[in-house]
CSV table of C-alpha atoms and ligand atoms in Angstrom, one decimal:
chain,number,residue,atom,x,y,z
A,1460,MET,CA,139.9,101.5,108.0
A,1461,GLY,CA,137.5,101.9,111.0
A,1462,GLU,CA,134.1,103.1,111.1
A,1463,THR,CA,133.7,107.0,110.8
A,1464,PRO,CA,131.1,108.7,113.3
A,1465,LEU,CA,129.2,109.4,109.9
A,1466,ASP,CA,129.2,105.4,109.2
A,1467,GLN,CA,128.1,105.2,113.1
A,1468,GLY,CA,125.7,107.7,112.7
A,1469,ILE,CA,123.7,106.3,109.6
A,1470,ARG,CA,123.8,102.7,111.4
A,1471,ALA,CA,122.3,104.4,114.5
A,1472,ALA,CA,119.8,106.1,112.4
A,1473,ARG,CA,118.7,103.0,110.5
A,1474,LEU,CA,118.3,101.2,114.0
A,1475,GLY,CA,115.9,104.2,114.8
A,1476,ASN,CA,118.4,105.5,117.8
A,1477,PHE,CA,118.0,108.9,116.5
A,1478,GLU,CA,119.6,110.6,119.5
A,1479,GLU,CA,123.0,108.6,119.0
A,1480,ALA,CA,122.6,109.3,115.2
A,1481,LEU,CA,122.4,113.2,116.1
A,1482,ARG,CA,125.5,112.8,118.2
A,1483,GLN,CA,127.5,111.0,115.7
A,1484,TYR,CA,126.9,113.4,113.0
A,1485,GLU,CA,127.7,116.1,115.3
A,1486,ARG,CA,131.1,114.3,115.9
A,1487,ALA,CA,131.5,113.9,112.0
A,1488,ILE,CA,130.7,117.7,111.4
A,1489,ALA,CA,133.5,118.8,114.1
A,1490,SER,CA,136.1,116.7,112.2
A,1491,GLY,CA,135.5,119.1,109.0
A,1492,GLY,CA,136.4,118.3,105.3
A,1493,ASP,CA,134.2,115.9,102.9
A,1494,LEU,CA,133.0,113.9,106.0
A,1495,ALA,CA,131.5,116.9,107.6
A,1496,LEU,CA,129.5,117.9,104.5
A,1497,ALA,CA,128.2,114.6,104.2
A,1498,ALA,CA,127.2,114.3,107.6
A,1499,ARG,CA,125.4,117.7,107.7
A,1500,GLY,CA,123.4,116.2,104.7
A,1501,HIS,CA,122.2,113.4,106.8
A,1502,ARG,CA,121.6,115.2,109.7
A,1503,ALA,CA,119.5,117.6,107.6
A,1504,TRP,CA,117.6,114.6,106.6
A,1505,LEU,CA,117.1,113.2,110.1
A,1506,PHE,CA,115.8,116.7,111.4
A,1507,ARG,CA,113.4,116.7,109.0
A,1508,THR,CA,112.2,113.2,109.9
A,1509,LEU,CA,111.8,114.0,113.4
A,1510,GLY,CA,110.1,117.4,112.5
A,1511,GLN,CA,113.0,119.7,113.6
A,1512,TYR,CA,112.5,121.9,110.1
A,1513,ASP,CA,114.3,124.8,111.4
A,1514,CYS,CA,117.5,122.6,112.3
A,1515,ALA,CA,117.0,121.1,108.9
A,1516,LEU,CA,116.9,124.6,106.9
A,1517,GLU,CA,120.0,125.8,108.9
A,1518,ASP,CA,121.9,122.7,107.7
A,1519,TYR,CA,120.9,123.2,104.3
A,1520,ARG,CA,121.7,126.8,104.3
A,1521,LEU,CA,125.2,126.0,105.6
A,1522,LEU,CA,125.7,123.3,103.2
A,1523,MET,CA,124.6,125.7,100.1
A,1524,GLU,CA,127.1,128.2,101.4
A,1525,ALA,CA,129.9,125.6,101.3
A,1526,GLN,CA,129.0,124.0,98.0
A,1527,PRO,CA,127.4,126.9,95.9
A,1528,GLN,CA,128.0,124.6,92.8
A,1529,HIS,CA,125.7,121.7,94.1
A,1530,GLU,CA,122.0,121.8,93.5
A,1531,GLU,CA,120.8,119.3,95.8
A,1532,PRO,CA,121.2,121.1,99.3
A,1533,LEU,CA,119.0,124.2,97.8
A,1534,VAL,CA,116.5,121.9,96.2
A,1535,ARG,CA,116.1,120.2,99.7
A,1536,TYR,CA,116.3,123.7,101.5
A,1537,ALA,CA,113.0,124.7,98.8
A,1538,GLU,CA,111.4,121.3,99.6
A,1539,THR,CA,111.6,121.6,103.4
A,1540,LEU,CA,110.0,125.3,103.2
A,1541,LEU,CA,107.1,123.7,101.1
A,1542,GLN,CA,106.6,121.1,103.7
A,1543,LEU,CA,106.1,123.8,106.2
A,1544,GLY,CA,103.7,125.6,104.0
A,1545,ARG,CA,106.1,128.5,103.1
A,1546,ALA,CA,105.3,127.8,99.4
A,1547,ASP,CA,106.4,131.5,98.2
A,1548,GLU,CA,109.7,131.3,99.9
A,1549,SER,CA,110.2,127.8,98.4
A,1550,LEU,CA,109.5,129.1,95.1
A,1551,ARG,CA,112.0,131.9,95.5
A,1552,ALA,CA,114.6,129.6,96.8
A,1553,LEU,CA,114.2,127.2,93.7
A,1554,ALA,CA,114.0,130.1,91.1
A,1555,PRO,CA,118.0,130.2,90.5
A,1556,ILE,CA,118.1,126.3,89.7
A,1557,LEU,CA,115.2,126.5,87.2
A,1558,HIS,CA,116.7,129.6,85.8
A,1559,ALA,CA,119.8,127.9,85.0
A,1560,ASN,CA,118.2,124.9,83.8
A,1561,PRO,CA,114.5,124.7,83.7
A,1562,LEU,CA,114.3,120.8,83.2
A,1563,ASN,CA,116.5,120.1,86.0
A,1564,PRO,CA,115.0,117.0,87.4
A,1565,LEU,CA,115.2,117.7,91.1
A,1566,ALA,CA,113.8,121.1,90.8
A,1567,THR,CA,111.0,120.2,88.1
A,1568,ASP,CA,109.9,117.5,90.6
A,1569,LEU,CA,109.5,119.9,93.5
A,1570,LEU,CA,107.7,122.2,90.9
A,1571,ILE,CA,105.0,119.6,90.4
A,1572,ARG,CA,104.5,119.4,94.0
A,1573,HIS,CA,104.2,123.0,94.1
A,1574,GLN,CA,101.3,122.8,91.3
A,1575,GLU,CA,99.6,120.1,93.3
A,1576,TYR,CA,99.9,121.9,96.4
A,1577,ARG,CA,98.5,125.1,94.9
A,1578,GLY,CA,96.2,123.7,92.3
A,1579,LEU,CA,94.4,120.9,94.6
A,1580,ARG,CA,94.0,123.2,97.8
A,1581,PRO,CA,94.5,127.2,97.7
A,1582,ALA,CA,97.4,127.7,100.3
A,1583,ALA,CA,95.3,129.2,102.8
A,1584,GLU,CA,93.2,126.1,103.1
A,1585,VAL,CA,95.9,123.5,103.4
A,1586,CYS,CA,95.6,121.9,106.9
A,1587,LEU,CA,98.8,120.2,108.0
A,1588,PRO,CA,97.8,118.1,111.4
A,1589,SER,CA,98.7,120.7,114.3
A,1590,ALA,CA,101.2,119.5,116.9
A,1591,ASP,CA,98.2,119.2,119.2
A,1592,THR,CA,96.3,117.0,117.0
A,1593,LEU,CA,99.5,114.6,116.2
A,1594,HIS,CA,100.4,114.5,120.0
A,1595,ALA,CA,97.0,114.0,121.6
A,1596,ARG,CA,97.7,110.5,121.8
A,1597,PRO,CA,101.1,108.5,121.2
A,1598,PRO,CA,101.4,106.7,117.8
A,1599,LEU,CA,100.1,103.0,117.7
A,1600,ASN,CA,103.7,101.9,116.5
A,1601,ARG,CA,107.0,103.2,116.1
A,1602,ILE,CA,106.6,103.4,112.2
A,1603,LEU,CA,103.3,105.3,112.4
A,1604,GLY,CA,105.1,107.7,114.4
A,1605,ILE,CA,107.7,108.4,112.0
A,1606,LEU,CA,105.4,108.4,109.1
A,1607,GLU,CA,103.1,110.9,110.9
A,1608,GLN,CA,106.0,113.2,111.6
A,1609,ASP,CA,106.7,113.6,107.8
A,1610,PRO,CA,104.6,116.4,106.1
A,1611,THR,CA,104.6,114.6,102.9
A,1612,SER,CA,102.2,112.1,104.3
A,1613,TYR,CA,99.5,114.4,104.8
A,1614,PRO,CA,96.8,114.9,103.5
A,1615,GLY,CA,97.5,112.1,101.0
A,1616,SER,CA,97.4,109.8,103.9
A,1617,SER,CA,94.5,109.5,106.7
A,1618,CYS,CA,95.2,111.8,109.7
A,1619,ARG,CA,96.0,110.0,112.9
A,1620,GLU,CA,92.1,110.4,114.3
A,1621,LEU,CA,91.0,108.6,111.4
A,1622,GLY,CA,93.7,106.0,111.6
A,1623,VAL,CA,92.8,105.4,115.4
A,1624,TRP,CA,89.2,105.0,114.6
A,1625,LEU,CA,90.0,102.2,111.7
A,1626,HIS,CA,92.1,100.7,114.3
A,1627,ALA,CA,89.3,100.6,116.7
A,1628,LEU,CA,86.9,99.4,114.3
A,1629,VAL,CA,88.9,96.3,113.7
A,1630,ARG,CA,89.5,95.7,117.2
A,1631,LEU,CA,85.8,96.0,118.0
A,1632,THR,CA,84.4,93.9,115.0
A,1633,ARG,CA,87.2,91.2,114.7
A,1634,PRO,CA,87.0,90.9,110.9
A,1635,ARG,CA,88.7,88.1,109.3
A,1636,THR,CA,89.1,89.3,105.9
A,1637,VAL,CA,89.9,92.9,105.6
A,1638,VAL,CA,90.4,94.7,102.2
A,1639,GLU,CA,91.9,98.2,101.5
A,1640,ILE,CA,91.9,100.0,98.1
A,1641,GLY,CA,94.5,102.8,98.0
A,1642,THR,CA,97.7,102.0,100.2
A,1643,LEU,CA,99.7,105.1,99.3
A,1644,PHE,CA,102.6,104.9,101.6
A,1645,GLY,CA,101.0,102.3,104.0
A,1646,GLN,CA,99.7,104.6,106.7
A,1647,SER,CA,96.3,103.3,107.0
A,1648,THR,CA,97.5,99.8,106.1
A,1649,LEU,CA,99.7,100.0,109.2
A,1650,TYR,CA,96.6,100.9,111.3
A,1651,LEU,CA,94.5,98.0,110.1
A,1652,ALA,CA,97.5,95.6,110.2
A,1653,GLN,CA,98.3,96.6,113.7
A,1654,ALA,CA,94.5,96.0,114.7
A,1655,LEU,CA,94.7,92.6,113.1
A,1656,GLU,CA,97.9,91.7,115.0
A,1657,GLU,CA,96.4,92.9,118.2
A,1658,ASN,CA,93.3,90.4,117.3
A,1659,GLY,CA,95.7,87.9,117.0
A,1660,SER,CA,93.9,86.8,113.6
A,1661,GLY,CA,92.8,88.3,110.3
A,1662,HIS,CA,94.6,89.3,107.1
A,1663,LEU,CA,94.5,92.4,105.0
A,1664,CYS,CA,94.6,92.6,101.2
A,1665,SER,CA,96.0,95.9,100.1
A,1666,PHE,CA,95.4,97.1,96.5
A,1667,ASP,CA,97.4,100.1,94.8
A,1668,LEU,CA,98.9,101.3,91.7
A,1669,PHE,CA,102.2,101.8,93.7
A,1670,GLU,CA,103.3,104.3,91.0
A,1671,HIS,CA,104.5,107.0,93.0
A,1672,THR,CA,108.2,107.6,92.3
A,1673,SER,CA,109.1,110.8,94.1
A,1674,TYR,CA,108.5,109.6,97.6
A,1675,ARG,CA,111.3,109.1,99.8
A,1676,SER,CA,110.4,107.1,102.8
A,1677,PRO,CA,111.4,108.9,106.4
A,1678,VAL,CA,111.9,105.6,107.7
A,1679,PRO,CA,115.9,104.7,108.0
A,1680,GLY,CA,116.7,101.9,105.8
A,1681,VAL,CA,113.6,101.7,103.6
A,1682,THR,CA,114.0,102.5,99.8
A,1683,GLY,CA,113.3,100.8,96.6
A,1684,ALA,CA,110.1,100.8,94.4
A,1685,MET,CA,106.7,102.0,96.0
A,1686,ILE,CA,105.6,98.7,96.7
A,1687,ASP,CA,108.9,97.6,98.3
A,1688,ILE,CA,108.8,100.8,100.5
A,1689,VAL,CA,105.2,99.9,101.7
A,1690,ARG,CA,106.5,96.3,102.5
A,1691,GLY,CA,109.2,97.7,104.2
A,1692,HIS,CA,107.2,99.9,106.4
A,1693,LEU,CA,105.0,96.8,107.4
A,1694,GLU,CA,108.3,94.8,108.0
A,1695,ALA,CA,109.9,97.7,110.1
A,1696,ALA,CA,106.5,97.4,112.1
A,1697,GLY,CA,106.7,93.8,112.6
A,1698,LEU,CA,103.1,93.2,110.5
A,1699,ALA,CA,104.4,92.1,107.1
A,1700,HIS,CA,102.6,88.6,107.9
A,1701,ARG,CA,99.2,90.3,108.4
A,1702,ALA,CA,99.1,92.2,105.3
A,1703,THR,CA,99.5,91.2,101.4
A,1704,LEU,CA,100.0,94.1,98.8
A,1705,HIS,CA,98.7,93.7,95.4
A,1706,ALA,CA,99.8,96.1,92.5
A,1707,GLY,CA,97.7,97.1,89.7
A,1708,ASP,CA,94.3,98.9,88.9
A,1709,SER,CA,92.4,98.0,91.9
A,1710,SER,CA,88.9,96.8,90.8
A,1711,SER,CA,90.3,94.7,87.8
A,1712,THR,CA,93.1,93.4,90.1
A,1713,LEU,CA,90.7,92.5,93.1
A,1714,ILE,CA,88.3,90.4,90.9
A,1715,ARG,CA,91.5,88.5,89.5
A,1716,GLN,CA,92.8,87.9,93.1
A,1717,PHE,CA,89.1,87.0,94.2
A,1718,PRO,CA,87.6,85.3,91.1
A,1719,ASP,CA,85.0,83.3,92.9
A,1720,ALA,CA,83.0,86.3,94.3
A,1721,ILE,CA,82.2,84.6,97.5
A,1722,ALA,CA,80.9,87.0,100.2
A,1723,SER,CA,83.9,86.8,102.5
A,1724,PHE,CA,85.1,90.5,103.0
A,1725,ASP,CA,84.3,91.7,106.3
A,1726,MET,CA,85.6,95.0,106.1
A,1727,VAL,CA,86.7,97.1,103.2
A,1728,LEU,CA,88.2,100.5,103.1
A,1729,ILE,CA,87.8,102.3,99.7
A,1730,ASP,CA,90.4,105.2,99.4
A,1731,GLY,CA,91.6,104.8,95.8
A,1732,ASP,CA,90.6,106.2,92.6
A,1733,HIS,CA,88.2,108.8,93.6
A,1734,HIS,CA,86.5,109.6,90.4
A,1735,ILE,CA,82.8,108.6,89.8
A,1736,ASP,CA,83.6,105.8,87.7
A,1737,GLY,CA,86.6,104.6,89.6
A,1738,CYS,CA,84.6,104.6,92.8
A,1739,LEU,CA,81.8,103.0,91.4
A,1740,LYS,CA,84.0,100.2,89.8
A,1741,ASP,CA,85.7,99.4,93.1
A,1742,TRP,CA,82.1,99.2,94.7
A,1743,GLN,CA,80.9,97.0,92.3
A,1744,ALA,CA,83.9,94.7,92.6
A,1745,VAL,CA,83.8,95.0,96.7
A,1746,ALA,CA,79.9,94.6,96.8
A,1747,ALA,CA,79.8,91.3,95.1
A,1748,ARG,CA,82.4,89.9,97.8
A,1749,LEU,CA,81.2,91.5,101.0
A,1750,ALA,CA,79.9,89.4,103.7
A,1751,PRO,CA,76.5,89.7,105.5
A,1752,ASN,CA,76.7,92.7,107.9
A,1753,GLY,CA,80.1,93.6,106.2
A,1754,LEU,CA,81.2,97.3,106.3
A,1755,VAL,CA,82.6,99.4,103.6
A,1756,LEU,CA,84.6,102.7,104.8
A,1757,LEU,CA,84.5,105.4,102.1
A,1758,HIS,CA,86.9,108.1,102.7
A,1759,ASP,CA,86.8,111.4,101.3
A,1760,THR,CA,82.8,112.0,101.0
A,1761,ASN,CA,83.0,115.9,101.4
A,1762,PRO,CA,83.9,117.0,97.7
A,1763,GLU,CA,84.2,120.6,99.0
A,1764,ARG,CA,87.2,119.6,101.0
A,1765,SER,CA,88.6,116.6,99.0
A,1766,GLY,CA,87.9,118.0,95.6
A,1767,TRP,CA,86.5,114.4,94.4
A,1768,LEU,CA,83.1,113.7,93.7
A,1769,GLY,CA,83.3,109.9,93.5
A,1770,PRO,CA,82.7,108.9,97.1
A,1771,ARG,CA,79.7,111.3,97.7
A,1772,HIS,CA,78.2,110.2,94.3
A,1773,LEU,CA,78.5,106.5,95.7
A,1774,ILE,CA,76.7,107.2,99.0
A,1775,GLU,CA,74.0,109.3,97.4
A,1776,ASN,CA,73.2,106.6,94.8
A,1777,LEU,CA,73.0,103.6,97.5
A,1778,ARG,CA,70.6,105.6,99.2
A,1779,ARG,CA,68.5,106.0,96.4
A,1780,HIS,CA,68.9,102.9,94.5
A,1781,ALA,CA,69.8,100.2,97.1
A,1782,ALA,CA,68.3,101.4,100.5
A,1783,GLU,CA,67.0,97.9,101.1
A,1784,ASP,CA,70.5,96.1,100.9
A,1785,TYR,CA,72.7,98.8,102.5
A,1786,VAL,CA,72.7,101.6,105.2
A,1787,ALA,CA,75.0,104.4,104.3
A,1788,LEU,CA,76.2,107.1,106.8
A,1789,ASP,CA,78.2,110.0,106.0
A,1790,LEU,CA,80.2,111.2,109.0
A,1791,PRO,CA,82.4,114.6,109.0
A,1792,THR,CA,85.8,114.1,110.2
A,1793,PRO,CA,88.0,116.6,112.2
A,1794,ASP,CA,89.8,117.8,108.9
A,1795,GLY,CA,86.7,117.9,106.9
A,1796,PHE,CA,87.2,115.1,104.2
A,1797,GLY,CA,84.7,113.1,105.7
A,1798,ILE,CA,84.1,109.4,106.0
A,1799,GLY,CA,81.3,107.2,104.8
A,1800,ILE,CA,80.3,104.0,106.5
A,1801,ILE,CA,78.0,101.6,104.6
A,1802,GLN,CA,76.7,98.0,105.9
A,1803,LYS,CA,75.4,95.3,103.8
A,1804,VAL,CA,71.9,94.7,105.9
A,1805,GLY,CA,70.2,92.9,102.9
A,1806,THR,CA,70.8,90.3,100.5
A,1807,GLY,CA,73.6,92.8,98.7
A,1808,CYS,CA,72.6,93.7,95.1
A,1809,ALA,CA,75.5,96.2,94.5
A,1810,GLY,CA,72.8,98.7,92.8
A,1811,THR,CA,72.5,99.0,88.9
A,1812,TRP,CA,72.7,102.5,88.4
A,1813,LYS,CA,74.6,104.1,85.7
A,1814,VAL,CA,76.5,107.3,85.7
A,1815,SER,CA,74.6,109.5,83.6
A,1816,LEU,CA,76.0,112.1,81.1
A,1817,ARG,CA,75.1,114.8,83.1
A,1818,GLU,CA,77.0,113.5,85.9
A,1819,GLN,CA,80.0,112.9,83.6
A,1820,LEU,CA,80.1,116.5,82.7
A,1821,ALA,CA,79.5,117.7,86.1
A,1822,GLU,CA,82.5,116.1,87.0
A,1823,TRP,CA,84.5,116.9,84.0
A,1824,PHE,CA,83.6,120.7,84.9
A,1825,HIS,CA,84.6,119.9,88.7
A,1826,ASP,CA,87.9,118.7,87.9
A,1827,ARG,CA,88.5,121.5,85.5
A,1828,ARG,CA,87.9,124.1,88.2
A,1829,LEU,CA,89.7,122.4,90.9
A,1830,ARG,CA,92.9,121.2,88.9
A,1831,GLY,CA,92.8,123.3,85.8
A,1832,ARG,CA,95.7,125.1,86.7
A,1833,ARG,CA,97.9,121.9,86.3
A,1834,THR,CA,96.9,121.4,82.8
B,1946,LIG,C1,94.4,109.0,99.0
B,1946,LIG,S1,95.6,107.8,98.8
B,1946,LIG,C2,95.4,106.3,99.9
B,1946,LIG,C3,95.8,106.7,101.5
B,1946,LIG,C4,95.8,105.7,102.2
B,1946,LIG,N1,94.5,104.9,102.3
B,1946,LIG,C5,96.1,106.2,103.7
B,1946,LIG,O1,95.3,106.6,104.2
B,1946,LIG,O2,97.3,106.3,104.0
B,1946,LIG,C6,95.0,107.0,97.2
B,1946,LIG,C7,95.8,105.9,96.3
B,1946,LIG,O3,94.8,105.4,95.5
B,1946,LIG,C8,95.8,104.8,94.5
B,1946,LIG,N2,95.0,104.8,93.4
B,1946,LIG,C9,94.4,105.7,92.5
B,1946,LIG,N3,93.7,105.2,91.6
B,1946,LIG,C10,94.0,103.7,91.5
B,1946,LIG,C11,93.4,102.6,91.0
B,1946,LIG,N4,92.8,102.8,89.8
B,1946,LIG,N5,93.6,101.4,91.2
B,1946,LIG,C12,94.6,101.3,92.3
B,1946,LIG,N6,95.0,102.3,93.3
B,1946,LIG,C13,94.7,103.4,93.0
B,1946,LIG,C14,96.9,106.0,94.4
B,1946,LIG,O4,97.9,105.3,94.0
B,1946,LIG,C15,96.9,106.5,95.9
B,1946,LIG,O5,98.1,105.5,96.3
C-alpha cells in the first residue's frame, strides 16, 4: 500500500517542512474516515507548535465532537487553553474527565501544571513573551525558533533576550570550557553551544537531573527520555559535538566529572537548584574550578519575581564575605527574573559562610507562602 497523505504530512513535519505538512494533513482530512481523524490530531499538534493556537483549538473541538468517548482531544484542548493563559476555561474543560475519573493520568498531569501555574505565579503576573519580544529579532537557529514558539518552554527556559545575551557573551569572550547547571529543555544550552560553534572552538558541559517526564518536544521527531530529547534538540541544530550532557545532582556530578579541581572553567551558567543550599553547593563546586577572570552567570536573582531566594543570597554573601576575590553585579532583565554576573578577580576563595538557621527558616516560610497551595 502506498503512502497516505497523513504519512506524507508526518514526514514533511519531521523534516521541518511545515507548509507541506499542513497541505498533506488537509488532504487527509478531506478524505474522511479514521485517516481524517488522525490527521486532524496531528494538525492540531502542529498548529500548537507553530503558535496558531486558535486553529489548534478548533481542530481539538471538532475531534471532541467526532469522538466524544475519547479523552485525549479534550485534555489537549484544555492544555492549549492553559498555554494561552486561559486557566479558568481550561479547568472548566477538564472538569468532565476529572469527574468521571479523578485519577485519569492525562488530566491529573495537566492539573499539576495548573497548580504550578497558580501556585508559583498568580495568573495575573504570568508573563509569556509577547509577540513583539519573540519576533524582535530572528531566532539564532531553527530549533531555537521552534522551542521559543512553544509556550510550555517559558518561563522555565530563558527568554530570547537572555539567550541572545549569553550567545553574545560567549562570542565576545571566547571561553574554552563552558559549564551550565540546569539544562531543562536545552534552550540556554542551544544558545551557548551555537556561540561556541560560531567561535569554532570550545565545549559546553551541561548538568541536570533530567527528571521531567511530561514534556513533549515541539521539534518534530524528537522523543524519548528527557536527556534524549535535549540531545535530539542539539543534534537537530547540528550542535551535538559542542555539548556533553551529564545527568544527576549537579554539584556532586560536577565534582565527579572534574575531580582534579583545576581552574579551567571560563564561563558558568548557574540555573539549577535555586534553593539557598542548592545554589551554595553549586557555587562551591564551580568556584573551586573557575579560571582566573572566569565568569559565573547566575539566573533568577530577583526573588520577588522568580520566587527563589538562593541566587540573591549567593550574590549578597559573595559581596559580604568574598569581595576581594569576586566582583558581583546584579542586573535586572526585561522579564524581571534578574541575572547576576560574578567575575573571579582574586585568587578565588569560594567563601566560607554557612547558611544560618535564621536564613533556613526564612526560606522555609518563603517557600510555604509561595508554594503552599501545592502541598
Ligand atoms: C530553570 S531550569 C533551567 C533552564 C535553562 N537553563 C534554560 O534557560 O533553558 C532549572 C533546571 O535545573 C534542574 N535542577 C534542579 N535541581 C537540580 C539539581 N540538584 N541538580 C541538577 N539539576 C537540577 C531542573 O531539573 C531544571 O531542569
